[in-house]
Every structure is written in structure tokens, then in C-alpha cells.
mmCIF file of C-alpha atoms in Angstrom:
data_model
loop_
_atom_site.group_PDB
_atom_site.id
_atom_site.type_symbol
_atom_site.label_atom_id
_atom_site.label_comp_id
_atom_site.label_asym_id
_atom_site.label_seq_id
_atom_site.Cartn_x
_atom_site.Cartn_y
_atom_site.Cartn_z
ATOM 1 C CA MET A 154 114.347 136.298 87.445
ATOM 2 C CA THR A 155 116.642 133.901 89.228
ATOM 3 C CA THR A 156 115.803 130.169 88.898
ATOM 4 C CA ASP A 157 115.714 128.289 92.206
ATOM 5 C CA PRO A 158 118.753 125.964 92.180
ATOM 6 C CA LEU A 159 116.452 123.107 93.323
ATOM 7 C CA ARG A 160 113.919 123.653 90.584
ATOM 8 C CA ILE A 161 113.316 120.463 88.565
ATOM 9 C CA VAL A 162 114.366 121.288 84.945
ATOM 10 C CA ALA A 163 114.559 117.862 83.308
ATOM 11 C CA ALA A 164 113.125 114.421 83.789
ATOM 12 C CA LYS A 165 113.459 111.070 82.052
ATOM 13 C CA HIS A 166 111.814 107.777 82.650
ATOM 14 C CA TRP A 167 112.093 104.075 81.726
ATOM 15 C CA MET A 168 109.850 101.049 82.117
ATOM 16 C CA LEU A 169 112.045 98.107 83.205
ATOM 17 C CA ARG A 170 111.407 94.429 83.572
ATOM 18 C CA MET A 171 113.647 92.385 85.980
ATOM 19 C CA PRO A 172 113.242 88.591 85.751
ATOM 20 C CA PHE A 173 112.900 86.391 88.820
ATOM 21 C CA HIS A 174 115.063 83.368 89.415
ATOM 22 C CA SER A 175 111.871 81.330 89.305
ATOM 23 C CA ASP A 176 108.151 82.083 88.840
ATOM 24 C CA MET A 177 106.196 83.366 91.860
ATOM 25 C CA GLU A 178 102.672 81.984 92.468
ATOM 26 C CA TRP A 179 100.053 83.832 94.454
ATOM 27 C CA ALA A 180 96.228 84.073 94.826
ATOM 28 C CA SER A 181 95.997 86.498 91.972
ATOM 29 C CA GLY A 182 98.115 84.783 89.360
ATOM 30 C CA ARG A 183 101.723 83.933 88.373
ATOM 31 C CA ARG A 184 104.719 86.292 88.032
ATOM 32 C CA SER A 185 107.941 85.635 86.159
ATOM 33 C CA GLY A 186 109.479 89.028 86.785
ATOM 34 C CA ALA A 187 108.897 92.552 88.059
ATOM 35 C CA THR A 188 107.890 95.534 85.866
ATOM 36 C CA ARG A 189 109.022 98.824 87.382
ATOM 37 C CA LEU A 190 109.027 102.466 86.376
ATOM 38 C CA VAL A 191 112.267 104.431 87.037
ATOM 39 C CA VAL A 192 112.563 108.202 86.944
ATOM 40 C CA ARG A 193 115.640 110.431 86.719
ATOM 41 C CA ILE A 194 115.245 114.152 87.502
ATOM 42 C CA GLU A 195 117.769 116.973 87.334
ATOM 43 C CA THR A 196 117.638 120.340 89.083
ATOM 44 C CA ALA A 197 118.795 123.726 87.930
ATOM 45 C CA ASN A 198 122.077 123.362 89.807
ATOM 46 C CA GLY A 199 122.740 119.923 88.266
ATOM 47 C CA THR A 200 121.696 117.774 91.242
ATOM 48 C CA VAL A 201 120.316 114.395 90.072
ATOM 49 C CA GLY A 202 117.691 112.264 91.798
ATOM 50 C CA TRP A 203 116.365 108.801 91.014
ATOM 51 C CA GLY A 204 113.063 107.181 91.907
ATOM 52 C CA GLU A 205 111.220 103.942 91.288
ATOM 53 C CA THR A 206 107.666 102.647 91.410
ATOM 54 C CA ILE A 207 105.726 99.468 90.811
ATOM 55 C CA CYS A 208 104.164 99.122 87.425
ATOM 56 C CA LEU A 209 101.355 96.522 87.174
ATOM 57 C CA LEU A 210 98.785 98.246 85.016
ATOM 58 C CA ASP A 211 98.833 100.339 81.862
ATOM 59 C CA ALA A 212 97.274 103.336 83.539
ATOM 60 C CA ILE A 213 100.462 103.934 85.624
ATOM 61 C CA PRO A 214 102.856 105.037 82.904
ATOM 62 C CA ALA A 215 100.127 107.020 81.202
ATOM 63 C CA VAL A 216 99.479 109.066 84.372
ATOM 64 C CA LEU A 217 103.210 109.453 84.889
ATOM 65 C CA GLU A 218 103.810 110.791 81.377
ATOM 66 C CA ARG A 219 100.743 112.930 80.996
ATOM 67 C CA ILE A 220 100.192 114.388 84.450
ATOM 68 C CA VAL A 221 102.919 113.768 87.102
ATOM 69 C CA LEU A 222 105.999 114.649 85.072
ATOM 70 C CA PRO A 223 104.579 117.911 83.618
ATOM 71 C CA ILE A 224 103.508 118.969 87.126
ATOM 72 C CA ALA A 225 106.960 117.990 88.575
ATOM 73 C CA LEU A 226 108.601 120.339 86.167
ATOM 74 C CA THR A 227 106.861 123.249 88.002
ATOM 75 C CA LYS A 228 108.209 122.162 91.394
ATOM 76 C CA THR A 229 111.413 122.294 93.443
ATOM 77 C CA VAL A 230 112.651 118.989 94.905
ATOM 78 C CA ASP A 231 111.613 119.960 98.437
ATOM 79 C CA GLN A 232 107.893 120.196 97.377
ATOM 80 C CA ALA A 233 106.845 116.574 97.865
ATOM 81 C CA GLU A 234 103.576 117.551 99.575
ATOM 82 C CA SER A 235 102.796 119.985 96.840
ATOM 83 C CA LEU A 236 103.404 117.447 94.070
ATOM 84 C CA HIS A 237 101.099 114.837 95.617
ATOM 85 C CA ARG A 238 98.247 117.305 96.214
ATOM 86 C CA HIS A 239 98.699 118.951 92.825
ATOM 87 C CA VAL A 240 98.279 115.644 91.004
ATOM 88 C CA LEU A 241 95.194 114.691 93.017
ATOM 89 C CA GLY A 242 93.843 118.220 92.402
ATOM 90 C CA ALA A 243 94.207 117.726 88.735
ATOM 91 C CA GLY A 244 91.297 115.361 88.965
ATOM 92 C CA TYR A 245 93.049 112.278 90.242
ATOM 93 C CA TYR A 246 91.342 112.404 93.611
ATOM 94 C CA HIS A 247 88.785 110.396 91.572
ATOM 95 C CA HIS A 248 91.450 107.858 90.635
ATOM 96 C CA LYS A 249 93.833 107.730 93.570
ATOM 97 C CA ARG A 250 94.904 104.156 92.917
ATOM 98 C CA ALA A 251 96.033 105.027 89.420
ATOM 99 C CA ALA A 252 97.770 108.282 90.605
ATOM 100 C CA VAL A 253 99.685 107.114 93.692
ATOM 101 C CA MET A 254 101.932 104.629 91.875
ATOM 102 C CA ALA A 255 102.850 107.202 89.235
ATOM 103 C CA ILE A 256 103.479 109.903 91.867
ATOM 104 C CA CYS A 257 105.825 107.690 93.852
ATOM 105 C CA ALA A 258 108.558 107.422 91.222
ATOM 106 C CA VAL A 259 108.839 111.189 90.956
ATOM 107 C CA GLU A 260 108.419 111.870 94.642
ATOM 108 C CA MET A 261 111.184 109.395 95.539
ATOM 109 C CA ALA A 262 113.466 111.057 92.984
ATOM 110 C CA MET A 263 112.662 114.467 94.531
ATOM 111 C CA TRP A 264 113.647 113.164 97.976
ATOM 112 C CA ASP A 265 116.872 111.593 96.541
ATOM 113 C CA ALA A 266 117.855 114.908 94.905
ATOM 114 C CA PHE A 267 117.007 116.933 97.984
ATOM 115 C CA GLY A 268 118.990 114.595 100.230
ATOM 116 C CA ARG A 269 121.977 114.862 97.854
ATOM 117 C CA ALA A 270 121.651 118.674 97.737
ATOM 118 C CA CYS A 271 121.613 118.747 101.555
ATOM 119 C CA GLY A 272 124.460 116.248 101.805
ATOM 120 C CA GLN A 273 122.304 113.998 104.064
ATOM 121 C CA PRO A 274 120.842 110.547 103.968
ATOM 122 C CA LEU A 275 117.048 110.643 103.918
ATOM 123 C CA HIS A 276 116.432 109.320 107.346
ATOM 124 C CA ARG A 277 118.160 112.393 108.760
ATOM 125 C CA LEU A 278 115.595 114.566 107.036
ATOM 126 C CA TRP A 279 112.701 112.612 108.649
ATOM 127 C CA GLY A 280 113.529 112.792 112.290
ATOM 128 C CA GLY A 281 116.883 111.065 112.432
ATOM 129 C CA LEU A 282 118.187 107.518 112.884
ATOM 130 C CA TRP A 283 115.914 105.505 115.163
ATOM 131 C CA ARG A 284 117.485 102.144 114.052
ATOM 132 C CA ASP A 285 120.526 101.521 111.910
ATOM 133 C CA ARG A 286 119.326 98.178 110.449
ATOM 134 C CA ALA A 287 115.999 96.632 109.426
ATOM 135 C CA GLU A 288 114.926 93.004 109.817
ATOM 136 C CA MET A 289 113.854 91.417 106.567
ATOM 137 C CA ALA A 290 111.258 88.661 106.262
ATOM 138 C CA ALA A 291 111.945 85.753 103.985
ATOM 139 C CA TYR A 292 109.251 85.667 101.293
ATOM 140 C CA ILE A 293 108.115 82.178 100.449
ATOM 141 C CA LEU A 294 106.086 82.096 97.197
ATOM 142 C CA GLU A 295 105.859 78.432 96.391
ATOM 143 C CA SER A 296 102.430 76.811 95.938
ATOM 144 C CA GLU A 297 103.331 73.312 97.066
ATOM 145 C CA PRO A 298 104.129 72.404 100.678
ATOM 146 C CA GLN A 299 107.361 70.529 99.885
ATOM 147 C CA ALA A 300 108.745 73.331 97.784
ATOM 148 C CA ALA A 301 107.738 75.865 100.519
ATOM 149 C CA ALA A 302 109.611 73.791 103.088
ATOM 150 C CA GLU A 303 112.763 73.658 100.970
ATOM 151 C CA ALA A 304 112.616 77.451 100.427
ATOM 152 C CA ALA A 305 112.200 77.922 104.169
ATOM 153 C CA ARG A 306 115.380 75.833 104.725
ATOM 154 C CA THR A 307 117.297 78.001 102.318
ATOM 155 C CA TYR A 308 116.168 81.219 103.911
ATOM 156 C CA LEU A 309 116.794 79.930 107.392
ATOM 157 C CA ALA A 310 120.422 79.052 106.367
ATOM 158 C CA ARG A 311 120.909 82.542 105.074
ATOM 159 C CA GLY A 312 120.043 84.001 108.484
ATOM 160 C CA HIS A 313 116.409 85.029 108.189
ATOM 161 C CA ARG A 314 114.445 85.001 111.424
ATOM 162 C CA SER A 315 111.008 86.042 110.098
ATOM 163 C CA PHE A 316 109.173 84.217 107.362
ATOM 164 C CA LYS A 317 106.133 84.958 105.192
ATOM 165 C CA VAL A 318 104.194 82.313 103.167
ATOM 166 C CA LYS A 319 101.646 82.996 100.501
ATOM 167 C CA VAL A 320 98.317 81.079 100.962
ATOM 168 C CA GLY A 321 94.957 81.750 99.437
ATOM 169 C CA MET A 322 95.477 79.543 96.332
ATOM 170 C CA SER A 323 93.251 76.669 97.511
ATOM 171 C CA GLU A 324 91.593 75.487 100.681
ATOM 172 C CA ALA A 325 93.492 72.229 100.341
ATOM 173 C CA THR A 326 96.919 73.803 100.517
ATOM 174 C CA ASP A 327 96.413 76.706 102.928
ATOM 175 C CA ILE A 328 97.025 74.758 106.121
ATOM 176 C CA ALA A 329 99.571 72.501 104.546
ATOM 177 C CA LEU A 330 101.787 75.394 103.431
ATOM 178 C CA VAL A 331 101.815 76.960 106.875
ATOM 179 C CA ARG A 332 102.437 73.608 108.559
ATOM 180 C CA ALA A 333 105.332 72.806 106.190
ATOM 181 C CA VAL A 334 107.090 76.141 106.880
ATOM 182 C CA ARG A 335 106.585 76.051 110.621
ATOM 183 C CA ALA A 336 107.964 72.515 110.728
ATOM 184 C CA VAL A 337 111.202 73.810 109.193
ATOM 185 C CA ILE A 338 111.684 76.987 111.144
ATOM 186 C CA GLY A 339 110.630 75.693 114.584
ATOM 187 C CA PRO A 340 108.248 77.125 117.089
ATOM 188 C CA ASP A 341 110.072 80.279 118.109
ATOM 189 C CA LEU A 342 110.691 82.243 114.845
ATOM 190 C CA MET A 343 108.086 84.617 113.413
ATOM 191 C CA LEU A 344 105.774 83.272 110.687
ATOM 192 C CA ARG A 345 103.056 85.224 108.860
ATOM 193 C CA ALA A 346 100.666 84.154 106.108
ATOM 194 C CA ASP A 347 99.157 86.250 103.261
ATOM 195 C CA VAL A 348 95.728 85.388 101.825
ATOM 196 C CA ASN A 349 95.431 88.261 99.344
ATOM 197 C CA GLY A 350 91.715 88.512 99.983
ATOM 198 C CA ALA A 351 90.875 84.962 98.809
ATOM 199 C CA TRP A 352 88.680 83.935 101.728
ATOM 200 C CA THR A 353 85.006 84.511 102.492
ATOM 201 C CA PRO A 354 84.226 85.487 106.045
ATOM 202 C CA GLY A 355 82.994 82.001 106.794
ATOM 203 C CA THR A 356 86.118 80.436 105.379
ATOM 204 C CA ALA A 357 88.269 82.845 107.313
ATOM 205 C CA LYS A 358 86.703 81.739 110.632
ATOM 206 C CA ARG A 359 87.301 78.099 109.845
ATOM 207 C CA MET A 360 90.844 78.566 108.593
ATOM 208 C CA LEU A 361 91.902 80.814 111.439
ATOM 209 C CA GLU A 362 90.673 78.199 113.900
ATOM 210 C CA LYS A 363 92.751 75.610 112.123
ATOM 211 C CA LEU A 364 95.777 77.889 112.104
ATOM 212 C CA ARG A 365 95.761 78.593 115.847
ATOM 213 C CA PRO A 366 98.408 75.857 116.612
ATOM 214 C CA PHE A 367 100.972 77.458 114.273
ATOM 215 C CA ASP A 368 101.218 80.705 116.248
ATOM 216 C CA LEU A 369 101.064 83.113 113.311
ATOM 217 C CA GLN A 370 102.507 86.606 113.842
ATOM 218 C CA TYR A 371 99.507 87.730 111.763
ATOM 219 C CA ILE A 372 97.270 86.737 108.941
ATOM 220 C CA GLU A 373 97.409 89.267 106.066
ATOM 221 C CA GLN A 374 94.401 90.445 104.073
ATOM 222 C CA PRO A 375 92.160 87.410 104.787
ATOM 223 C CA LEU A 376 89.079 89.136 103.245
ATOM 224 C CA GLU A 377 88.319 91.275 100.248
ATOM 225 C CA LEU A 378 90.025 94.621 100.479
ATOM 226 C CA ASP A 379 86.917 96.760 100.965
ATOM 227 C CA ASP A 380 85.523 94.657 103.773
ATOM 228 C CA LEU A 381 86.746 96.623 106.830
ATOM 229 C CA ALA A 382 83.687 95.570 108.814
ATOM 230 C CA GLY A 383 84.484 91.899 108.169
ATOM 231 C CA HIS A 384 88.117 92.370 109.255
ATOM 232 C CA ALA A 385 86.954 94.152 112.397
ATOM 233 C CA LEU A 386 84.722 91.223 113.290
ATOM 234 C CA LEU A 387 87.560 88.779 112.654
ATOM 235 C CA ARG A 388 89.704 90.804 115.080
ATOM 236 C CA GLN A 389 87.035 90.484 117.771
ATOM 237 C CA SER A 390 86.185 86.795 117.230
ATOM 238 C CA GLN A 391 89.531 84.940 117.251
ATOM 239 C CA PRO A 392 93.138 85.410 118.469
ATOM 240 C CA VAL A 393 95.218 85.532 115.305
ATOM 241 C CA PRO A 394 96.265 89.224 114.684
ATOM 242 C CA ILE A 395 94.747 90.696 111.434
ATOM 243 C CA ALA A 396 97.027 92.602 109.112
ATOM 244 C CA LEU A 397 95.822 94.723 106.214
ATOM 245 C CA ASP A 398 97.808 95.593 103.044
ATOM 246 C CA GLU A 399 95.592 95.900 99.963
ATOM 247 C CA SER A 400 93.076 97.840 102.071
ATOM 248 C CA ALA A 401 95.756 100.309 103.181
ATOM 249 C CA TYR A 402 97.023 102.110 99.995
ATOM 250 C CA THR A 403 96.360 105.779 100.779
ATOM 251 C CA LEU A 404 96.428 108.018 103.802
ATOM 252 C CA SER A 405 92.656 107.954 103.879
ATOM 253 C CA ASP A 406 92.607 104.146 103.635
ATOM 254 C CA VAL A 407 94.734 103.903 106.774
ATOM 255 C CA ALA A 408 92.649 106.427 108.646
ATOM 256 C CA ASN A 409 89.507 104.480 107.790
ATOM 257 C CA ILE A 410 91.077 101.217 108.957
ATOM 258 C CA VAL A 411 91.920 102.853 112.312
ATOM 259 C CA ARG A 412 88.475 104.251 112.657
ATOM 260 C CA ALA A 413 86.948 100.850 111.913
ATOM 261 C CA GLU A 414 89.332 99.075 114.303
ATOM 262 C CA ALA A 415 89.955 96.570 111.507
ATOM 263 C CA ALA A 416 93.613 95.785 111.906
ATOM 264 C CA ASP A 417 96.294 94.829 114.458
ATOM 265 C CA VAL A 418 99.122 95.451 111.885
ATOM 266 C CA ILE A 419 99.182 97.595 108.734
ATOM 267 C CA LEU A 420 101.495 97.051 105.808
ATOM 268 C CA LEU A 421 102.447 100.250 104.084
ATOM 269 C CA ASP A 422 103.964 100.774 100.675
ATOM 270 C CA PRO A 423 105.251 104.089 99.227
ATOM 271 C CA HIS A 424 104.378 102.977 95.676
ATOM 272 C CA GLU A 425 100.781 102.458 96.725
ATOM 273 C CA ALA A 426 100.570 105.538 98.930
ATOM 274 C CA GLY A 427 102.061 108.087 96.507
ATOM 275 C CA GLY A 428 105.539 108.363 97.889
ATOM 276 C CA LEU A 429 107.791 108.310 101.004
ATOM 277 C CA TRP A 430 106.250 111.302 102.721
ATOM 278 C CA PRO A 431 102.727 109.762 102.737
ATOM 279 C CA VAL A 432 104.084 106.629 104.325
ATOM 280 C CA ILE A 433 105.650 108.633 107.128
ATOM 281 C CA LYS A 434 102.225 110.254 107.699
ATOM 282 C CA GLN A 435 100.431 106.890 107.581
ATOM 283 C CA ALA A 436 102.844 105.449 110.084
ATOM 284 C CA ALA A 437 102.226 108.447 112.459
ATOM 285 C CA ILE A 438 98.508 107.769 112.409
ATOM 286 C CA CYS A 439 99.202 104.203 113.357
ATOM 287 C CA GLU A 440 101.718 105.120 116.005
ATOM 288 C CA GLY A 441 99.164 107.368 117.712
ATOM 289 C CA VAL A 442 96.900 104.360 118.267
ATOM 290 C CA GLY A 443 99.582 101.822 119.095
ATOM 291 C CA ILE A 444 99.475 99.905 115.798
ATOM 292 C CA PRO A 445 102.856 98.564 114.478
ATOM 293 C CA VAL A 446 103.543 98.892 110.764
ATOM 294 C CA THR A 447 105.757 97.211 108.269
ATOM 295 C CA LEU A 448 106.326 97.493 104.483
ATOM 296 C CA HIS A 449 104.809 95.454 101.708
ATOM 297 C CA SER A 450 107.094 94.155 98.914
ATOM 298 C CA GLY A 451 106.333 94.218 95.148
ATOM 299 C CA ALA A 452 109.843 93.079 94.080
ATOM 300 C CA GLU A 453 111.579 96.406 94.654
ATOM 301 C CA LEU A 454 114.794 97.167 92.759
ATOM 302 C CA GLY A 455 117.639 98.799 94.607
ATOM 303 C CA LEU A 456 116.236 102.415 94.586
ATOM 304 C CA SER A 457 113.035 101.355 96.416
ATOM 305 C CA GLN A 458 114.827 98.846 98.588
ATOM 306 C CA ALA A 459 117.041 101.674 99.801
ATOM 307 C CA ALA A 460 114.048 103.894 100.301
ATOM 308 C CA TYR A 461 112.478 101.140 102.472
ATOM 309 C CA LEU A 462 115.518 101.057 104.716
ATOM 310 C CA HIS A 463 115.443 104.818 105.260
ATOM 311 C CA LEU A 464 111.760 104.603 106.182
ATOM 312 C CA ALA A 465 112.465 101.783 108.571
ATOM 313 C CA ALA A 466 115.356 103.754 110.040
ATOM 314 C CA ALA A 467 113.183 106.835 110.849
ATOM 315 C CA ILE A 468 109.796 105.337 111.803
ATOM 316 C CA PRO A 469 109.674 104.133 115.455
ATOM 317 C CA ASN A 470 106.632 101.895 115.066
ATOM 318 C CA MET A 471 107.986 100.051 112.061
ATOM 319 C CA THR A 472 108.867 97.287 114.434
ATOM 320 C CA ILE A 473 107.969 94.235 112.267
ATOM 321 C CA ALA A 474 110.292 92.619 109.754
ATOM 322 C CA LEU A 475 109.866 94.189 106.276
ATOM 323 C CA ASP A 476 108.676 92.193 103.369
ATOM 324 C CA THR A 477 111.334 91.728 100.733
ATOM 325 C CA GLU A 478 111.379 89.955 97.381
ATOM 326 C CA HIS A 479 114.904 91.180 96.667
ATOM 327 C CA ALA A 480 116.284 87.585 96.769
ATOM 328 C CA HIS A 481 113.962 86.558 94.025
ATOM 329 C CA LEU A 482 115.370 89.185 91.540
ATOM 330 C CA ALA A 483 117.878 88.057 88.883
ATOM 331 C CA GLY A 484 119.619 91.397 88.851
ATOM 332 C CA ASP A 485 119.417 95.057 89.954
ATOM 333 C CA ILE A 486 120.054 98.575 88.679
ATOM 334 C CA VAL A 487 122.192 99.816 91.550
ATOM 335 C CA ARG A 488 125.862 99.152 92.139
ATOM 336 C CA GLU A 489 125.478 98.536 95.839
ATOM 337 C CA THR A 490 124.410 95.147 97.262
ATOM 338 C CA PHE A 491 122.084 94.528 100.168
ATOM 339 C CA ASP A 492 123.833 92.007 102.338
ATOM 340 C CA LEU A 493 121.867 90.059 104.976
ATOM 341 C CA ASN A 494 123.455 90.033 108.430
ATOM 342 C CA ASP A 495 121.593 88.416 111.272
ATOM 343 C CA GLY A 496 118.434 88.581 109.214
ATOM 344 C CA CYS A 497 118.857 92.383 108.612
ATOM 345 C CA PHE A 498 119.852 94.884 105.946
ATOM 346 C CA ALA A 499 121.996 97.868 107.053
ATOM 347 C CA VAL A 500 120.528 101.347 106.502
ATOM 348 C CA PRO A 501 122.392 103.334 103.812
ATOM 349 C CA THR A 502 124.378 106.300 105.093
ATOM 350 C CA ALA A 503 125.320 108.205 101.918
ATOM 351 C CA PRO A 504 123.328 111.244 100.853
ATOM 352 C CA GLY A 505 119.810 110.894 99.416
ATOM 353 C CA LEU A 506 118.814 107.303 98.908
ATOM 354 C CA GLY A 507 122.487 106.305 99.339
ATOM 355 C CA VAL A 508 122.745 104.134 96.308
ATOM 356 C CA THR A 509 124.280 104.591 92.798
ATOM 357 C CA VAL A 510 122.375 103.738 89.683
ATOM 358 C CA ASP A 511 124.130 101.745 86.976
ATOM 359 C CA GLU A 512 122.606 103.336 83.887
ATOM 360 C CA ALA A 513 123.853 100.609 81.642
ATOM 361 C CA GLN A 514 121.619 98.215 83.602
ATOM 362 C CA VAL A 515 118.679 100.493 83.300
ATOM 363 C CA GLU A 516 119.062 100.570 79.476
ATOM 364 C CA ARG A 517 119.661 96.799 79.470
ATOM 365 C CA HIS A 518 116.364 95.979 81.197
ATOM 366 C CA ALA A 519 114.246 98.640 79.514
ATOM 367 C CA VAL A 520 110.954 97.320 77.978
ATOM 368 C CA SER A 521 108.023 98.929 76.135
ATOM 369 C CA ARG A 522 105.135 96.926 77.643
ATOM 370 C CA ILE A 523 103.952 95.544 80.921
ATOM 371 C CA GLU A 524 103.958 91.817 81.577
ATOM 372 C CA GLY A 525 100.898 90.935 83.539
ATOM 373 C CA ALA A 526 100.998 89.938 87.175
ATOM 374 C CA TYR A 527 97.298 89.104 87.650
ATOM 375 C CA LEU A 528 96.768 86.221 85.199
ATOM 376 C CA ASP A 529 98.504 82.916 84.536
ATOM 377 C CA ASP A 530 99.352 81.971 80.973
ATOM 378 C CA ARG A 531 99.568 78.320 81.978
ATOM 379 C CA ARG A 532 95.781 78.413 82.652
ATOM 380 C CA PRO A 533 94.109 79.945 79.603
ATOM 381 C CA GLY A 534 90.801 81.560 80.529
ATOM 382 C CA TRP A 535 91.489 81.544 84.250
ATOM 383 C CA PHE A 536 91.312 84.755 86.242
ATOM 384 C CA PRO A 537 91.292 85.474 89.984
ATOM 385 C CA VAL A 538 88.095 86.033 91.798
ATOM 386 C CA LYS A 539 88.004 87.724 95.296
ATOM 387 C CA PRO A 540 86.811 86.118 97.420
ATOM 388 C CA ALA A 541 87.574 82.749 95.858
ATOM 389 C CA TYR A 542 86.386 80.171 98.435
#
């Protein structure tokens, strides 16, 4: 029996931790770095593919090791759909949020290998080049208004034209943070704010009324992630567009949001959807009803940053600047750099993901445990509650 040359015959994975230049504060805690899972696969004909995913909780590496990798070793690299459904069929339809993050690292590596085997960049396998660069939103993660204003000045000088500020840490600072950033960037550039589900419905009504003068592009995840009815009511009762992220992990999540008429904008994320192909399908649902999409950032290393650019290149309704925390990272595992020009990153054109992994950096940043992202060691005993106020 002849082995298919694109059959996956070997796989290896690492847990990595990449420090940030400075701590990030958000409604769910404090982060000093990003923990990621990286996967390397090899096919029967020697083609190599690399993939990456977010790694916030201990269930993710366990699912990767015990379920996803053994199933991947029964597939060829063109079977992204089969991998996803096989993992869910192994019982993980009960635990989609544990499965999707583990699936993504392998699914991305499959696409990378498939693109390399075809000699084509990924966007050419997904309908072709719709845009050759993607606008990137400056991600402001300071909790004090003065520090947020200084960060906005820095990003503005670098060429960013879209800005995102984290709120949802306290009622006292929510309006002040938005006001401080808007004062720096002026009235014409795009500004969005992310609550991370910290508001009650009543607080959301009050806050959105106060935020009207700042002309937000959208308010992201103002309510708890399961409250689609509440988000739909907010859309109907006030003019600030509602964006959903934490509510929109899987394909079914996005379909339910559309059915509920709960969002004006949806943030997608391949790590939270189970790979690159699910994001393309999610975006198509949104395109059919006129909803623009963008991508959520969880401090992607170069593999995922490249994947984001290929998605943006091929998806017509990905018309909103992509979130990126790349500037916060103290290093990377790919040899290429992502250079900002006129607020945009260029789409890679080499085969597959179009980037080259520096395996020495992979080994250098390898760790054996996850550093938490949802607690704050400066506040012993504190933990986030959603909604908070």
C-alpha cells in the first residue's frame, strides 16, 4: 500500500512563554506574557508545517496531546474539515471551548504544510488575494488615563490610524480612559473600547449614553458572553455599535449571534474557533447578512500573526482594522518581521504561512507550565466576576 505523500507521519509540540515589554491590565486580570502552544508536523514526503494557538488553561495542552495529535496522525494535511469534526466527534462536542484551541495549532500547521506542498500562499487557496495589506489597530492596555494617553501618542507616531482601549476595570475609569485616548488621536481616527463583559445591562445603558460624544467605532462585549438577548436590546436602544468577541468562539456561536440580531460587528479568532477554515466559514455567515468582521488578538506570535494576514487578505468583509498585541511582545519565533506602514501590515506572499520558524527561539522560550492570565498576583484573593458592576 502506497502512503499518501501528504499524510502526516510525525508531530511535535512545545509550550512557549513570550514576555511582554510591560504588564497588560484588563477586566479579567493582569498578564506579564503570552503562553502559546506551537506544533510542528511533517508529511510522508518531508513537507513541514507549523501552527500555533493560544494557551490560557491547562485543558488545552491535555486535549492536544491526548486527542488532537493522535487523530492528526491519521489525516493528510488537506483534511482540515475532517480533523475538526473528528475531534468533536470524539466527545468534544460536549467541550468545544476546550477543543477548539487545541485543534487550531494542528489545523494551522496542516494549512501551512498544504500551502508549502502546493507552492502557494494560503490566501490563494481560499479564494485569492482580495487585499494585499491589513490595517492594524493599536492595542492600549493601560489602566490609568494618563498612561493610556501616552501609549496612544506612541502608537499614533508609529502610524496607527485605529485604536482600541481596554475598559471594564472600574466605573470610575471607563469614561476617563476613552476620553484620554480620544483627546490624543483627535476626532477623525477610529476608536473602539472593550469591556470584556464587565457591565450589567443597566450600567451598559448609562455608560453608552456617556460615551456618545466620543464617537466609538464600537463597544466590544459590554455584557456577559451568554447574554445575546441583552446585547440585542442594547443594539436597539442606543446608537453605539455592539461588537461581540467572547460570545463568538465557534461557528454555532456566530450563527446564534446572527439569529439573535445581537451584534453589529463580530470579532473572530482561529484559536477560539478551531482553526483557519472555521473562521472563513464564520466570516461567510456574517457576509451574507452584511456584518463586518475583524480578528481578536491574544498576543499572537509570528505564526498566528501571519495566519491573520492571510485571513484578512482573502475575506472580503474583514473590513475593520485587526486587533494586534504584537508590539507588546518582547520577542518572536519567526525570522521575518511585521513592519507597520501607513498603519498596515503587508500580507505574506511565500508559500504556506509565508514565515520561517527560528527553532532556536522555540527552544529558548519553551516552558512546562502555564502562567495565568485571569488572576492578578498583586491582589491576593481577588478574582474577576462577570458582570462586575
